[in-house]
Coordinates of C-alpha atoms in Angstrom, one line a residue:
X1 CA 0.0 0.0 0.0
X2 CA 1.3 3.5 -0.9
X3 CA 2.4 5.6 2.1
X4 CA -0.4 8.1 1.3
X5 CA -3.1 5.4 1.6
X6 CA -1.5 4.1 4.8
X7 CA -1.5 7.6 6.3
X8 CA -5.1 8.4 5.5
X9 CA -6.2 5.0 6.8
X10 CA -4.4 5.6 10.1
X11 CA -5.9 9.1 10.4
X12 CA -9.4 7.8 9.7
X13 CA -9.0 5.2 12.4
X14 CA -7.8 7.9 14.8
X15 CA -10.6 10.4 13.8
X16 CA -8.0 13.0 12.8
X17 CA -7.8 15.4 9.9
X18 CA -4.7 15.4 7.7
X19 CA -2.4 18.4 7.9
X20 CA -0.6 18.8 4.6
X21 CA 2.0 21.7 4.4
X22 CA 3.6 22.9 1.1
X23 CA 7.0 24.4 0.7
X24 CA 9.0 25.0 -2.4
X25 CA 12.1 22.8 -2.9
X26 CA 15.3 24.8 -2.9
X27 CA 13.8 27.8 -1.0
X28 CA 15.6 29.7 0.4
X29 CA 18.5 27.5 -0.8
X30 CA 18.7 23.8 -1.6
X31 CA 20.7 22.8 1.5
X32 CA 17.9 23.8 3.8
X33 CA 15.0 21.9 2.3
X34 CA 15.4 18.5 3.9
X35 CA 15.7 20.1 7.3
X36 CA 12.6 22.2 6.8
X37 CA 10.7 19.0 5.8
X38 CA 11.7 17.4 9.1
X39 CA 10.6 20.6 11.0
X40 CA 7.2 20.3 9.3
X41 CA 6.8 16.7 10.5
X42 CA 7.9 17.7 14.0
X43 CA 5.1 20.3 13.9
X44 CA 2.4 17.8 13.0
X45 CA 2.5 17.4 9.2
X46 CA 0.9 14.2 8.0
X47 CA 1.9 14.5 4.3
X48 CA 4.3 17.0 2.7
X49 CA 3.8 18.6 -0.6
X50 CA 7.1 19.6 -2.0
X51 CA 6.9 22.2 -4.8
X52 CA 9.1 21.7 -7.9
X53 CA 10.4 25.2 -8.8
X54 CA 9.2 26.5 -12.2
X55 CA 9.7 29.8 -14.0
X56 CA 6.0 30.2 -14.8
X57 CA 3.8 28.9 -11.9
X58 CA 0.5 30.2 -13.3
X59 CA -1.7 28.8 -10.5
X60 CA 0.3 30.4 -7.8
X61 CA 0.2 33.9 -6.3
X62 CA 3.1 36.2 -5.6
X63 CA 4.3 34.5 -2.5
X64 CA 4.9 31.1 -4.1
X65 CA 6.1 32.7 -7.4
X66 CA 8.8 34.5 -5.4
X67 CA 9.7 31.2 -3.7
X68 CA 10.2 29.6 -7.1
X69 CA 12.4 32.6 -8.1
X70 CA 14.6 32.2 -5.0
X71 CA 15.0 28.4 -5.7
X72 CA 15.8 29.0 -9.3
X73 CA 18.4 31.5 -8.5
X74 CA 20.2 28.6 -6.9
X75 CA 19.6 26.5 -10.1
X76 CA 17.4 24.0 -8.3
X77 CA 16.6 21.2 -10.8
X78 CA 14.5 18.1 -10.7
X79 CA 17.7 16.0 -9.9
X80 CA 18.2 18.3 -6.9
X81 CA 14.7 17.9 -5.7
X82 CA 15.1 14.1 -5.9
X83 CA 18.3 14.4 -3.8
X84 CA 16.4 16.5 -1.2
X85 CA 13.8 13.7 -0.9
X86 CA 16.5 11.1 -0.6
X87 CA 18.1 13.1 2.2
X88 CA 14.8 13.4 4.0
X89 CA 14.2 9.7 3.6
X90 CA 17.4 8.9 5.5
X91 CA 15.7 9.8 8.7
X92 CA 12.0 9.5 7.8
X93 CA 10.8 6.5 6.0
X94 CA 7.1 7.0 6.8
X95 CA 5.9 10.5 6.0
X96 CA 4.4 10.6 2.5
X97 CA 5.9 13.1 0.1
X98 CA 4.0 14.5 -2.9
X99 CA 5.8 16.5 -5.6
X100 CA 3.7 19.4 -6.7
X101 CA 4.3 21.6 -9.7
X102 CA 3.9 21.9 -13.5
X103 CA 4.3 19.5 -16.4
X104 CA 7.0 21.3 -18.3
X105 CA 9.9 20.2 -16.1
X106 CA 8.6 16.6 -16.2
X107 CA 8.4 16.7 -20.0
X108 CA 11.9 18.1 -20.3
X109 CA 13.2 15.5 -17.9
X110 CA 11.5 12.6 -19.6
X111 CA 8.4 10.8 -18.4
X112 CA 9.9 7.4 -17.7
X113 CA 13.1 8.8 -16.3
X114 CA 11.1 11.1 -14.0
X115 CA 8.9 8.2 -12.7
X116 CA 11.9 6.0 -12.1
X117 CA 13.9 8.6 -10.3
X118 CA 11.0 10.0 -8.3
X119 CA 10.1 6.5 -7.0
X120 CA 13.7 5.6 -6.3
X121 CA 14.1 8.8 -4.2
X122 CA 11.1 8.0 -2.1
X123 CA 8.3 10.1 -3.6
X124 CA 4.8 8.8 -3.1
X125 CA 2.6 11.0 -5.3
X126 CA 2.7 13.6 -8.0
X127 CA 0.4 16.6 -8.6
X128 CA 1.1 18.4 -11.9
X129 CA -1.2 21.4 -11.8
X130 CA -1.6 21.6 -15.6
X131 CA -1.9 17.9 -16.2
X132 CA -5.7 17.0 -16.3
X133 CA -6.5 13.3 -16.4
X134 CA -7.6 13.6 -20.0
X135 CA -4.0 14.4 -20.9
X136 CA -2.3 11.9 -18.5
X137 CA -2.7 8.8 -20.7
X138 CA 1.1 8.5 -21.3
X139 CA 2.3 9.5 -17.8
X140 CA -0.3 7.9 -15.5
X141 CA 0.6 4.3 -16.5
X142 CA 4.3 5.1 -15.8
X143 CA 3.3 6.4 -12.3
X144 CA 1.4 3.3 -11.6
X145 CA 4.2 1.0 -12.7
X146 CA 6.5 2.8 -10.3
X147 CA 4.1 3.0 -7.3
X148 CA 3.5 6.7 -7.7
X149 CA 0.0 8.1 -7.2
X150 CA -1.4 10.6 -9.6
X151 CA -3.2 13.4 -7.6
X152 CA -5.6 15.8 -9.3
X153 CA -7.2 19.2 -8.7
X154 CA -10.9 20.0 -8.6
X155 CA -12.0 23.6 -8.6
X156 CA -15.3 25.4 -7.7
X157 CA -15.9 25.9 -11.4
X158 CA -15.4 22.2 -12.3
X159 CA -18.6 20.7 -13.8
X160 CA -20.0 17.6 -12.2
X161 CA -19.3 15.5 -15.3
X162 CA -15.7 16.5 -15.3
X163 CA -15.4 16.1 -11.6
X164 CA -16.6 12.5 -12.0
X165 CA -13.8 11.9 -14.6
X166 CA -11.2 13.4 -12.3
X167 CA -12.4 11.3 -9.4
X168 CA -12.3 8.1 -11.6
X169 CA -8.6 8.8 -12.4
X170 CA -7.4 10.2 -9.1
X171 CA -5.4 8.4 -6.5
X172 CA -4.2 9.2 -3.0
X173 CA -6.4 12.2 -2.3
X174 CA -8.4 14.8 -4.2
X175 CA -7.1 18.4 -4.0
X176 CA -10.1 20.7 -3.8
X177 CA -9.2 24.3 -4.6
X178 CA -11.4 26.2 -2.2
X179 CA -11.8 29.4 -4.2
X180 CA -11.5 31.0 -7.6
X181 CA -8.0 32.6 -7.8
X182 CA -4.4 31.8 -7.1
X183 CA -2.6 30.5 -4.1
X184 CA -2.6 33.0 -1.2
X185 CA -6.0 34.5 -2.1
X186 CA -7.8 36.0 0.8
X187 CA -11.4 34.9 1.0
X188 CA -12.6 31.5 2.1
X189 CA -16.3 30.6 2.1
X190 CA -16.5 27.5 4.3
X191 CA -20.2 26.9 3.6
X192 CA -19.6 26.9 -0.1
X193 CA -16.7 24.6 0.2
X194 CA -18.8 22.2 2.4
X195 CA -21.5 22.1 -0.3
X196 CA -19.0 21.3 -3.0
X197 CA -17.4 18.5 -0.9
X198 CA -20.8 17.0 -0.3
X199 CA -21.2 16.7 -4.0
X200 CA -17.8 15.2 -4.5
X201 CA -18.4 12.5 -1.8
X202 CA -21.2 11.2 -4.0
X203 CA -18.6 10.6 -6.7
X204 CA -15.6 9.2 -4.9
X205 CA -14.2 7.6 -1.7
X206 CA -10.9 9.4 -2.1
X207 CA -10.0 11.6 0.9
X208 CA -11.0 15.2 0.1
X209 CA -8.3 17.8 1.0
X210 CA -8.8 21.5 0.7
X211 CA -6.2 24.1 -0.2
X212 CA -6.0 27.8 -1.0
X213 CA -7.0 30.3 1.6
X214 CA -5.8 28.4 4.7
X215 CA -4.0 31.0 6.8
X216 CA -4.1 30.2 10.5
X217 CA -5.5 27.9 13.1
X218 CA -9.0 29.3 12.8
X219 CA -9.3 28.7 9.1
X220 CA -7.6 25.3 9.4
X221 CA -10.1 24.2 12.1
X222 CA -13.1 25.5 10.1
X223 CA -12.0 23.5 7.0
X224 CA -10.9 20.6 9.1
X225 CA -14.5 20.1 10.2
X226 CA -15.7 19.4 6.7
X227 CA -12.6 17.9 4.9
X228 CA -10.3 14.9 5.3
X229 CA -7.3 17.1 4.9
X230 CA -6.1 20.7 5.1
X231 CA -3.4 22.0 2.8
X232 CA -1.4 25.1 3.7
X233 CA 1.2 26.7 1.5
X234 CA 1.5 30.5 1.2
X235 CA 1.2 31.0 5.0
X236 CA 4.4 28.9 5.4
X237 CA 6.2 30.1 2.3
X238 CA 5.8 33.7 3.4
X239 CA 7.6 32.9 6.7
X240 CA 10.4 31.4 4.7
X241 CA 10.6 34.7 2.7
X242 CA 10.7 36.7 5.9
X243 CA 13.7 34.8 7.2
X244 CA 15.4 34.0 3.9
X245 CA 18.5 35.9 5.1
X246 CA 18.5 34.1 8.5
X247 CA 17.7 30.5 7.4
X248 CA 18.5 29.2 10.9
X249 CA 15.3 31.0 12.1
X250 CA 13.0 29.3 9.5
X251 CA 12.3 26.0 11.3
X252 CA 11.0 27.7 14.4
X253 CA 8.9 30.1 12.3
X254 CA 7.3 27.2 10.4
X255 CA 6.7 25.3 13.6
X256 CA 4.8 28.3 15.1
X257 CA 2.4 28.5 12.1
X258 CA 1.9 24.8 11.6
X259 CA 1.8 24.0 15.3
X260 CA -1.1 26.4 15.7
X261 CA -2.9 24.7 12.9
X262 CA -2.2 21.2 14.3
X263 CA -3.6 22.2 17.7
X264 CA -6.6 23.8 16.2
X265 CA -7.4 20.7 14.1
X266 CA -6.9 18.3 17.0
X267 CA -9.1 20.4 19.3

């Protein structure tokens, strides 16, 4: 069983909501990433989404765009991201890791080579923002062959028919985008999200995880009451940006943010 499935099964048995933080690999510099991943786990992370830096992250707001820029200034490549995961795996063989990013770097790297090296490094799932299931016919079988789960997005504007298609192809969990806009957007209508999740539960048994707009313990707790998982990105990446010149301060900054969310979810 994939580590993602194992983790959600354990959380369900314990009656807990998954806390899924996102950081960008190589931000503020490649040598810090594995340590920051461990800090996230120490703060209560159940699954880690590790962003693959890309020059044109069109679904992301300015906070994560700038994180990609910081990582790319250090020439962070896919091979470097795999090495970060390998380093993390030397001390953590249990926490699921999902690579999140865009299809272009994967295409340039080569589909089969990517799947082989991702699996060998210890990656559990891949979410390519601009790879809908209708266009995953070549890549999805390679993922499956190497034990990687293909994770897909559903948006508030997704039709029911297309949501059904996405659910049929998805694995691991479904990433529900809570609002129309980019990462880091401000407004979050929990009632509207709840209604959408009710509809998705009629289509799939996949865990439903909600991202975009989760900023603090209160918003995490509100979403945690209706979702199987809470995904937080910009609130953490902004702390990395604040301390980019003092990287030794970043782990504690991340722990404060994520620790508050973990406490709020468990309460």
